[in-house]
mmCIF file of C-alpha atoms in Angstrom:
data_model
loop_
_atom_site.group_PDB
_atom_site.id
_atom_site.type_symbol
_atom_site.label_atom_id
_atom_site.label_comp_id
_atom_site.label_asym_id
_atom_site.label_seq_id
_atom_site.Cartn_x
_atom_site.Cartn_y
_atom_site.Cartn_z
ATOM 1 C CA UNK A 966 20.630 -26.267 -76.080
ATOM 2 C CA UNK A 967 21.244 -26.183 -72.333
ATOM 3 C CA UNK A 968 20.724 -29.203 -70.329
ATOM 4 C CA UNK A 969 17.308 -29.199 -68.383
ATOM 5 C CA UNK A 970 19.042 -29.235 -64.843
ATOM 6 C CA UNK A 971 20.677 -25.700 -65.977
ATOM 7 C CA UNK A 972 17.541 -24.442 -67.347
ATOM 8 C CA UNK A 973 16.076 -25.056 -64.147
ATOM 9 C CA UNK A 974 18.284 -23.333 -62.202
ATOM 10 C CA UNK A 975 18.218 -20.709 -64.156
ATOM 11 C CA UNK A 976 14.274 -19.943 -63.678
ATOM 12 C CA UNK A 977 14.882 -20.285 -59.813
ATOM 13 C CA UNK A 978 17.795 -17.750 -60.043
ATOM 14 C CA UNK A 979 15.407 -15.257 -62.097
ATOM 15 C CA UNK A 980 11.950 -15.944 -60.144
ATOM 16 C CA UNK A 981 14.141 -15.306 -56.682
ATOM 17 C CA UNK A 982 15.775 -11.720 -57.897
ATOM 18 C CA UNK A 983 12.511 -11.223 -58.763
ATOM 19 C CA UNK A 984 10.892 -11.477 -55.281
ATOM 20 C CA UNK A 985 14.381 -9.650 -53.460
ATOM 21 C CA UNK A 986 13.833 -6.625 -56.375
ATOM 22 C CA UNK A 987 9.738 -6.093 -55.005
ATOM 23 C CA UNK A 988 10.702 -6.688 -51.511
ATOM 24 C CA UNK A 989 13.260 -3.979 -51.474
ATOM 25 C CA UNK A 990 11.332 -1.746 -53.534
ATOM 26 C CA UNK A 991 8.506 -2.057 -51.011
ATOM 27 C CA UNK A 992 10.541 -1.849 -48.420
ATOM 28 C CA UNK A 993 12.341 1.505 -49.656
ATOM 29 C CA UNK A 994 8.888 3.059 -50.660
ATOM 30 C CA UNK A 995 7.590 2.402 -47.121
ATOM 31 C CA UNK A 996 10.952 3.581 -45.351
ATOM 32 C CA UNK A 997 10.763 6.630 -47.202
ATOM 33 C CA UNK A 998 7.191 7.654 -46.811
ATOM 34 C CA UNK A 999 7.919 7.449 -42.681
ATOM 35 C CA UNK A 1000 9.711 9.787 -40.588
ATOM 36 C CA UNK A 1001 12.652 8.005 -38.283
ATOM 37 C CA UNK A 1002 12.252 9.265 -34.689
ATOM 38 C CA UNK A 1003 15.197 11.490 -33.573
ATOM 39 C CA UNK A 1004 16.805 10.493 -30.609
ATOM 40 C CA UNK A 1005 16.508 13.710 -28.364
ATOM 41 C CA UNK A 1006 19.675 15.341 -27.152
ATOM 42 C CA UNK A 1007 20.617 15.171 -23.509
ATOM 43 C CA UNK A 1008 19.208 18.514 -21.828
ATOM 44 C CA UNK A 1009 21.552 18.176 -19.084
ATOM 45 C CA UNK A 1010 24.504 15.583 -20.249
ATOM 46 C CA UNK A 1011 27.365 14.649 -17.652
ATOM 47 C CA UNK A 1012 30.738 14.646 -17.426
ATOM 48 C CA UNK A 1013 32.222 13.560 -21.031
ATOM 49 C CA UNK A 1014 28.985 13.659 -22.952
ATOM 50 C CA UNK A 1015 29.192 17.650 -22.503
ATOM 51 C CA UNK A 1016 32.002 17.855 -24.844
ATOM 52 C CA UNK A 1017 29.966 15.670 -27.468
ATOM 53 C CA UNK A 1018 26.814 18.234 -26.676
ATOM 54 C CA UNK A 1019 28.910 21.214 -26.969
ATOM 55 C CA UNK A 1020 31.056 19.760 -30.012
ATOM 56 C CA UNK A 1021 33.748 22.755 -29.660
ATOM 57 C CA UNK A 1022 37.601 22.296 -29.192
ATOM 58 C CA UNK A 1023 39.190 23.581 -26.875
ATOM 59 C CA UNK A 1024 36.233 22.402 -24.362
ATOM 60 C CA UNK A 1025 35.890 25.429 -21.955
ATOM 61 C CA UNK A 1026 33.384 25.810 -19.867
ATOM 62 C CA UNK A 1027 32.474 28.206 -16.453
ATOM 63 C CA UNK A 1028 31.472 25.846 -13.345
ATOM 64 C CA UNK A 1029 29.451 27.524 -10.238
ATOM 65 C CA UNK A 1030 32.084 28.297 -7.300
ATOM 66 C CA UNK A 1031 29.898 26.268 -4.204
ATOM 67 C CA UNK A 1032 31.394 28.240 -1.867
ATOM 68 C CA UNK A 1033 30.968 31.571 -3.300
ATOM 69 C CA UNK A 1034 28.107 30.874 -5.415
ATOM 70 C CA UNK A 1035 29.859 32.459 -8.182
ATOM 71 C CA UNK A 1036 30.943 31.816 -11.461
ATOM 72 C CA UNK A 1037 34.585 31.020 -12.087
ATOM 73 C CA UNK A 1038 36.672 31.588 -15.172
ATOM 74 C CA UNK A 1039 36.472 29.433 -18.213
ATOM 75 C CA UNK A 1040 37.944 26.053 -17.723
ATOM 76 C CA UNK A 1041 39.131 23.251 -19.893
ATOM 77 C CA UNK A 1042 36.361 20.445 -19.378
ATOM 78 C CA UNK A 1043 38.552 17.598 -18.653
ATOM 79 C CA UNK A 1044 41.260 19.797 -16.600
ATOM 80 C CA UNK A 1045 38.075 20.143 -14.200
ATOM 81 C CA UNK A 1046 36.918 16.631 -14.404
ATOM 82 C CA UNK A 1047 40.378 15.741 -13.468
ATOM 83 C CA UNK A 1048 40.093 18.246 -10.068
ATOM 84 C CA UNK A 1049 36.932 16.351 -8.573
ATOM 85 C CA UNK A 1050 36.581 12.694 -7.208
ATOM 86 C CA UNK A 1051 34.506 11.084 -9.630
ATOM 87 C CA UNK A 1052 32.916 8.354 -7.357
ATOM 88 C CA UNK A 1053 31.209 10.964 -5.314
ATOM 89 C CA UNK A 1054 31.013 14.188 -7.553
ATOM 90 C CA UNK A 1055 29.840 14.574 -11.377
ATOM 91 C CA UNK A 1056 30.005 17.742 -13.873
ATOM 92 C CA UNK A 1057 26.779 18.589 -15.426
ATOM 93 C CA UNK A 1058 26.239 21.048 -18.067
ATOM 94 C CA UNK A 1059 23.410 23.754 -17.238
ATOM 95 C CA UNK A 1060 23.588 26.455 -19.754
ATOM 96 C CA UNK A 1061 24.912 26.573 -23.463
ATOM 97 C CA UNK A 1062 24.796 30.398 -23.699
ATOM 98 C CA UNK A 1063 26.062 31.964 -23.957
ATOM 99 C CA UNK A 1064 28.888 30.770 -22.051
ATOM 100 C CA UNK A 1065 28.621 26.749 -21.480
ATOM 101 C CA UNK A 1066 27.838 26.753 -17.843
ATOM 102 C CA UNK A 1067 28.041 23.747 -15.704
ATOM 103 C CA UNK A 1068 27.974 22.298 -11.847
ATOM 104 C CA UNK A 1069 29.860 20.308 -9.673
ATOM 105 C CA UNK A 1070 27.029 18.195 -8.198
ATOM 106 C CA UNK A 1071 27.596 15.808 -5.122
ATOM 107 C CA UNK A 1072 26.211 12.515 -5.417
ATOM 108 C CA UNK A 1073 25.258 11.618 -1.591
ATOM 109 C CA UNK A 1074 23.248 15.443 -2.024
ATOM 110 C CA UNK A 1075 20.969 14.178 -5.042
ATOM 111 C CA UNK A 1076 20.276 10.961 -3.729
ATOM 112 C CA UNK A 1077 19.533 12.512 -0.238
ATOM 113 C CA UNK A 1078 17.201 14.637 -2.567
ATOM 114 C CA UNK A 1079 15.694 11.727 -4.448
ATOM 115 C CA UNK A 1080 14.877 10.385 -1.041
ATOM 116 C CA UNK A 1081 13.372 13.441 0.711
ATOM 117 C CA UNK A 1082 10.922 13.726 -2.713
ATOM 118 C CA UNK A 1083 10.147 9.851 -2.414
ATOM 119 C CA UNK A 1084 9.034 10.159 0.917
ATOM 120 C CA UNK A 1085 6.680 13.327 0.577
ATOM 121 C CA UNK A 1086 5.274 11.125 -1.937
ATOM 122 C CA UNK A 1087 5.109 8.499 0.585
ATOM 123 C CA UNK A 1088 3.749 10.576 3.233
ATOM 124 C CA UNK A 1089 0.813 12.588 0.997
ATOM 125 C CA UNK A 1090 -0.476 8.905 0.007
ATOM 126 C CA UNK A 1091 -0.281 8.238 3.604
ATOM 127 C CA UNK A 1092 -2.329 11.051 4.528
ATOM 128 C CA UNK A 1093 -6.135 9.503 4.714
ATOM 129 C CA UNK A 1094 -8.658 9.825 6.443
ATOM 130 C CA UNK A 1095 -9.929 7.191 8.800
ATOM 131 C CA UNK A 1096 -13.653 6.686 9.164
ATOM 132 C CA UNK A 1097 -15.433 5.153 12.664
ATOM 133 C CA UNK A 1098 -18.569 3.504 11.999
ATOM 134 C CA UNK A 1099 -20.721 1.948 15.247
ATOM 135 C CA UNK A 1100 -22.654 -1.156 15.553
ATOM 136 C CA UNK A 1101 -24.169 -2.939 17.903
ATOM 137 C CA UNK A 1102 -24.408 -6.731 18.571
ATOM 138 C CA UNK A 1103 -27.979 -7.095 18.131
ATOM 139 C CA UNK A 1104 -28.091 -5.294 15.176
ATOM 140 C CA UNK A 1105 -30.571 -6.166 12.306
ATOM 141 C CA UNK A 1106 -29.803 -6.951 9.016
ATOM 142 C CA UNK A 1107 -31.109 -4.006 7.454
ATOM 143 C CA UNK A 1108 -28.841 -1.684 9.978
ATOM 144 C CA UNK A 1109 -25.740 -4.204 9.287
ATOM 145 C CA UNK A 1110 -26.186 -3.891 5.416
ATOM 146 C CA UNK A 1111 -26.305 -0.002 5.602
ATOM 147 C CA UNK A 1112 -23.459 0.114 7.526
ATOM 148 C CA UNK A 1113 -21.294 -2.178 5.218
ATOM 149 C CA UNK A 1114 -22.766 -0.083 2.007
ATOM 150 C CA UNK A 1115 -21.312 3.063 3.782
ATOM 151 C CA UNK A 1116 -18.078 1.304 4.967
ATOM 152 C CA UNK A 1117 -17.511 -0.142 0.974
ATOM 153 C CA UNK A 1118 -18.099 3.799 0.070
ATOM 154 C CA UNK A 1119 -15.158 4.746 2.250
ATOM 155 C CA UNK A 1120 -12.951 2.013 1.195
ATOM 156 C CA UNK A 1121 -13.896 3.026 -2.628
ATOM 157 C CA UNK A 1122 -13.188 6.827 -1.744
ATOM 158 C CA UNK A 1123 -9.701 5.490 -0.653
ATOM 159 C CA UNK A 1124 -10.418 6.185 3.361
ATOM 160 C CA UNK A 1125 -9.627 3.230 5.757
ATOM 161 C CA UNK A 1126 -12.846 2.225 7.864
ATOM 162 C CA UNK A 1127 -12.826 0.688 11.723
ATOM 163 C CA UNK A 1128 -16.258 -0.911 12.457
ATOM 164 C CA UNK A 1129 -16.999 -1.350 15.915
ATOM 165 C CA UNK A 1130 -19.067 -3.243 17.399
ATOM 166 C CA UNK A 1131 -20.847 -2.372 21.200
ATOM 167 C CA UNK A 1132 -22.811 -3.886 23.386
ATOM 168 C CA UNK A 1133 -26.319 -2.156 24.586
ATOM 169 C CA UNK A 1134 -28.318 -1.536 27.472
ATOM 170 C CA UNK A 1135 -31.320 -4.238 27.243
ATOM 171 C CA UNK A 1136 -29.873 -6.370 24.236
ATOM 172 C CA UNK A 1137 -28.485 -10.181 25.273
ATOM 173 C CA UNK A 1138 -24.689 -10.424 24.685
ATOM 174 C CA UNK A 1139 -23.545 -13.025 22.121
ATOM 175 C CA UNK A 1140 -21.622 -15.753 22.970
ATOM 176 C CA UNK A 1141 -17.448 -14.861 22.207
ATOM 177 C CA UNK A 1142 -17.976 -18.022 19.206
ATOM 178 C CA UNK A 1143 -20.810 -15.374 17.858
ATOM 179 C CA UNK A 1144 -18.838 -12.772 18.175
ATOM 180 C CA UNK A 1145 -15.868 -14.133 16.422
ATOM 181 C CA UNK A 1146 -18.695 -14.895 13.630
ATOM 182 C CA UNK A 1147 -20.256 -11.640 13.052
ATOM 183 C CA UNK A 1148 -17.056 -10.122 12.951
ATOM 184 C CA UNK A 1149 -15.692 -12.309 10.442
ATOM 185 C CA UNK A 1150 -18.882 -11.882 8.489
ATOM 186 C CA UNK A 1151 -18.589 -7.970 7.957
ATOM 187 C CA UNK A 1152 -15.244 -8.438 6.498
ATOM 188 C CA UNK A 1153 -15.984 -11.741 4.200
ATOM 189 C CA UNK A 1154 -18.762 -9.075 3.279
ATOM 190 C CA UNK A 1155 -16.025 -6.337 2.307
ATOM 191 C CA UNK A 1156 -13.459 -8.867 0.943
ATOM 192 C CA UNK A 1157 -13.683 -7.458 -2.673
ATOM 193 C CA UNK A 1158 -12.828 -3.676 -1.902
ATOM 194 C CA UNK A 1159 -10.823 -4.112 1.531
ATOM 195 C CA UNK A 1160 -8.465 -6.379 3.473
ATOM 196 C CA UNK A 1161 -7.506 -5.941 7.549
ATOM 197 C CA UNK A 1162 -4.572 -3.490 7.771
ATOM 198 C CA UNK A 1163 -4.488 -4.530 11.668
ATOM 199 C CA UNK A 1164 -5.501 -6.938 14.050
ATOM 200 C CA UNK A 1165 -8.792 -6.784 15.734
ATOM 201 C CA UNK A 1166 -9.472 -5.653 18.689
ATOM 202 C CA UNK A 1167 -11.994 -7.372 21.413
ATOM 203 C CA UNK A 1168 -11.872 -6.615 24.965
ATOM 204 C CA UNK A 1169 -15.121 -5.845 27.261
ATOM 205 C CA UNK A 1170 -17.619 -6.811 24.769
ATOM 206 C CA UNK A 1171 -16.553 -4.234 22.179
ATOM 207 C CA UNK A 1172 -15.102 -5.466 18.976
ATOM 208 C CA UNK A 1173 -13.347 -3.234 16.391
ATOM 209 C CA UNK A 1174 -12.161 -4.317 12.871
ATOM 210 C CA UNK A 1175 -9.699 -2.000 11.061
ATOM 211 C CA UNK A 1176 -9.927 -2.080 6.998
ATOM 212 C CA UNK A 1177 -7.989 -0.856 4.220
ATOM 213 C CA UNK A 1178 -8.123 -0.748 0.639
ATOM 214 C CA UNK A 1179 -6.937 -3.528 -1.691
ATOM 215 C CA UNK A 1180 -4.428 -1.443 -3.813
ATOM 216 C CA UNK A 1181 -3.008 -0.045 0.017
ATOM 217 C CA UNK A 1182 0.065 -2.003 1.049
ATOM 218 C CA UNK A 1183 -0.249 -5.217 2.399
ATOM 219 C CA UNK A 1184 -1.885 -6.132 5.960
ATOM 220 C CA UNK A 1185 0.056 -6.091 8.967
ATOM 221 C CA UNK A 1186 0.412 -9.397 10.497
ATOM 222 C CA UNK A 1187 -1.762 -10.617 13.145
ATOM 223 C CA UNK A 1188 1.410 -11.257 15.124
ATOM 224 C CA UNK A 1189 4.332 -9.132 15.446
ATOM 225 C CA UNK A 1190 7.418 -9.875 12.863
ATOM 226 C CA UNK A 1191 8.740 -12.866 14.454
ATOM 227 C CA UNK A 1192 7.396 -15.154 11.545
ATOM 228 C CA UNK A 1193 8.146 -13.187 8.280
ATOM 229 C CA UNK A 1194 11.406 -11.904 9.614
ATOM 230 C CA UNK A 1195 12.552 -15.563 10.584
ATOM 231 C CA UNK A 1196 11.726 -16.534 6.740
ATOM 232 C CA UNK A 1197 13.975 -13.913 5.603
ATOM 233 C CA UNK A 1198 16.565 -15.988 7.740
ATOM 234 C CA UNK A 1199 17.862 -12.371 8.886
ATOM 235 C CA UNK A 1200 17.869 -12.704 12.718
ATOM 236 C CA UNK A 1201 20.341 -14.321 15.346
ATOM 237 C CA UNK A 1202 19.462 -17.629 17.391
ATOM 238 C CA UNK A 1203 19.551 -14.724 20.464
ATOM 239 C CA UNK A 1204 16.920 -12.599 18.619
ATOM 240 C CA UNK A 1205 14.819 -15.552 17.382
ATOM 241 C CA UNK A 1206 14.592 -16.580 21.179
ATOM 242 C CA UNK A 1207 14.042 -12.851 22.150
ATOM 243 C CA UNK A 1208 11.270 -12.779 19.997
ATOM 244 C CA UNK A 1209 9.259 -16.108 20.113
ATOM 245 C CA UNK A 1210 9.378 -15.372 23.688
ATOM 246 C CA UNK A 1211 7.102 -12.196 22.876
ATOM 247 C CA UNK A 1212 5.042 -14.123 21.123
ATOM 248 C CA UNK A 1213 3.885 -16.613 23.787
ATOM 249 C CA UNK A 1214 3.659 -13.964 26.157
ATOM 250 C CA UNK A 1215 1.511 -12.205 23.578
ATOM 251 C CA UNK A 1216 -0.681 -15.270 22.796
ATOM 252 C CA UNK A 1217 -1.062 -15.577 26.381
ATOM 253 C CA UNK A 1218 -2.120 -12.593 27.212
ATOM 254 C CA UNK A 1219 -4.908 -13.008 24.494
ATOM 255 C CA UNK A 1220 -5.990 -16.616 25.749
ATOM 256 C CA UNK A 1221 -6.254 -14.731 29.169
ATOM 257 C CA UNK A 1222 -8.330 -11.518 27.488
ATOM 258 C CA UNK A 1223 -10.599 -14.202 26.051
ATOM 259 C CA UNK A 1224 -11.042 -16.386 29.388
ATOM 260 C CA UNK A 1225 -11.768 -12.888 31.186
ATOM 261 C CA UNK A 1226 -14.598 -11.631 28.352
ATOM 262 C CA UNK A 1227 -16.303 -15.350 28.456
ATOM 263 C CA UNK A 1228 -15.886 -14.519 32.260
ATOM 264 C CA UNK A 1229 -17.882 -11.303 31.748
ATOM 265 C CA UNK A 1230 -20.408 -12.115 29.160
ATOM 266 C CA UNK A 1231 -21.582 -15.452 31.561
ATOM 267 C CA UNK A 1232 -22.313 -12.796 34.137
ATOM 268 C CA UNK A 1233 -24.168 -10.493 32.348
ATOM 269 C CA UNK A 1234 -26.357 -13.428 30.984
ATOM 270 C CA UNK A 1235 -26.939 -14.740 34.744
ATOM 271 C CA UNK A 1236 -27.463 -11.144 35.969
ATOM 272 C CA UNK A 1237 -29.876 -10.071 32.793
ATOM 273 C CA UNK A 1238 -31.651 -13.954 33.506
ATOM 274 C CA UNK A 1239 -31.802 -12.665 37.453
ATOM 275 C CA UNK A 1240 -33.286 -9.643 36.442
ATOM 276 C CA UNK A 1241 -35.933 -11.218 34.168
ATOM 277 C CA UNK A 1242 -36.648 -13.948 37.015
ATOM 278 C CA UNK A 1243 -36.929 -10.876 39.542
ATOM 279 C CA UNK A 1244 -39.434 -8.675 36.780
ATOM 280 C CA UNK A 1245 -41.591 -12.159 36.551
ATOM 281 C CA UNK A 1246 -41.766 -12.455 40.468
ATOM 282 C CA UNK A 1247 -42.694 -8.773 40.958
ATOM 283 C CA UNK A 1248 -45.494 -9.177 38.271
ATOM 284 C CA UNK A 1249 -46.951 -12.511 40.163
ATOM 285 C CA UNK A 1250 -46.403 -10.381 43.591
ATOM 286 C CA UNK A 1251 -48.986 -8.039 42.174
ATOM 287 C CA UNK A 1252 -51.394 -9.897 40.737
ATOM 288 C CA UNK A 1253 -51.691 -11.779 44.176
ATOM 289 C CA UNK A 1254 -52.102 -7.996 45.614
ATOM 290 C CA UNK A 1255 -54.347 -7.409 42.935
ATOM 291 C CA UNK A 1256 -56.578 -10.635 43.935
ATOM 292 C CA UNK A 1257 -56.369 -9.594 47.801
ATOM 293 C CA UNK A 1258 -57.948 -6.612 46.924
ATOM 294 C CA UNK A 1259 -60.502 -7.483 45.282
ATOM 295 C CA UNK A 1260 -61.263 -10.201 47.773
ATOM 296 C CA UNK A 1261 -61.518 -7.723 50.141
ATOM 297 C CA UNK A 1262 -63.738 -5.196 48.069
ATOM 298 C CA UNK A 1263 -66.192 -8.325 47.560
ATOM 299 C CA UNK A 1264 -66.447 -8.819 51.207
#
């Protein structure tokens, strides 16, 4: 009789070829009952993969004369390859019958190609329409809503939206703090279909916001490029002076734009407030003529 520790071992060894016998059983059964994919030929292979897709020997082949636009007479494959320069030209393989057929094709050509079709793409997603939609300062909130409810409809339909904002004949001006509010309102409003694609606009009491899109490209900066290109780390000391100087002279002509509409909007408010004072005095001027006449009519 075998000692236990082989008798042991012996069970494992069985119970484990076991298990490997059902597993690749299985695992034949299931391999069988599936199609493998194919890997799909090349429909246009380059250079040496042509003689693997034709699979003939001698390897001739007819190229395209570019000058003549003609075809040439058959040609061993590599003699050809061995005629271009390979960093800028390839060989590719356009016909199979019933002569193999192939090209000499420039590379500088197809990527100048590439790029011509990547930016008619670029262009026909650039071509939207822009919609104008007018407000006024003293605008309810039943007009403001509607106006926002068509401006999200434009932004969902894929159009960018400007909202301006006017003053009007009769209606007190806000203060340039309220303006700076309202407008900042209508596009916390719009925040979850649109972002500003430009910087606003405020000069002589008329405002204008300009909104895009959230899936457009990112918003332009406020500023011009002086602070993302000087992250990049990309300019000269020269240019970096060059262009912080356009900056301050930008932010200062903005501080000056604002001083000038607070300017404006202070008299407006004194000449609307000497207009009201004027309509008040007119009014007591002829109720006094109104009282002189009828003191005169009683006597």
């Amino acid at each position: 009789m075998l000692p236990r520790s082989f008798r042991v071992a012996s069970n494992v060894a069985a119970r484990t070829a076991a298990v490997y016998t059902s597993t690749s059983t299985r695992h034949y059964a299931i391999s069988r009952g599936r199609k493998q994919a194919q890997p799909e030929p090349d429909k246009y292979p380059r250079d040496e993969a042509i003689n693997e897709a034709l699979n003939i020997s001698p390897c001739l082949v007819r190229h395209v004369n570019r000058e003549t636009n003609k075809l040439e007479e058959p040609t061993d494959l590599f003699e050809l390859l061995g005629r271009i320069d390979r960093k800028t030209e390839y060989v590719e393989l356009v016909a199979r019958t019933p002569d193999p057929i192939v090209k000499i094709v420039q590379r500088a050509v197809i990527h100048e190609i590439a790029e011509k079709k990547q930016a008619k793409k670029w262009t026909a997603a650039r071509q939207r329409q822009t919609k104008e939609l007018q407000l006024t300062w003293g605008a309810g909130p039943n007009d403001l809503q509607h106006k926002l409810d068509k401006a999200r409809e434009e932004l969902e339909d894929g159009h960018r939206v400007s909202i301006a904002l006017l003053p009007k004949k009769g209606q007190t001006l806000p203060s340039l703090e309220q303006m700076h509010a309202k407008l900042q309102a209508a596009v916390d409003a719009l925040k979850d279909v649109a972002h500003e694609w430009q910087p606003r606009e405020l000069e002589r009491n008329t405002a204008v916001i300009h909104l895009q899109g959230l899936e457009e490209p990112a918003p332009l900066p406020a500023v011009p490029r002086f602070e993302r290109i000087q992250e990049r780390g990309k300019l000269s000391k020269e240019e970096r002076k060059q262009l912080k100087k356009e900056l301050t002279q930008e932010q200062e002509r903005n501080r000056k734009l604002e001083r000038k509409l607070r300017r404006q909007s202070a008299k407006e408010q004194k000449k609307q407030k000497r207009e009201g004072q004027q309509e008040d005095d007119d009014e007591e001027d002829d109720e006094d003529a109104d009282e002189r006449g009828l003191d005169a009519s009683r006597r």
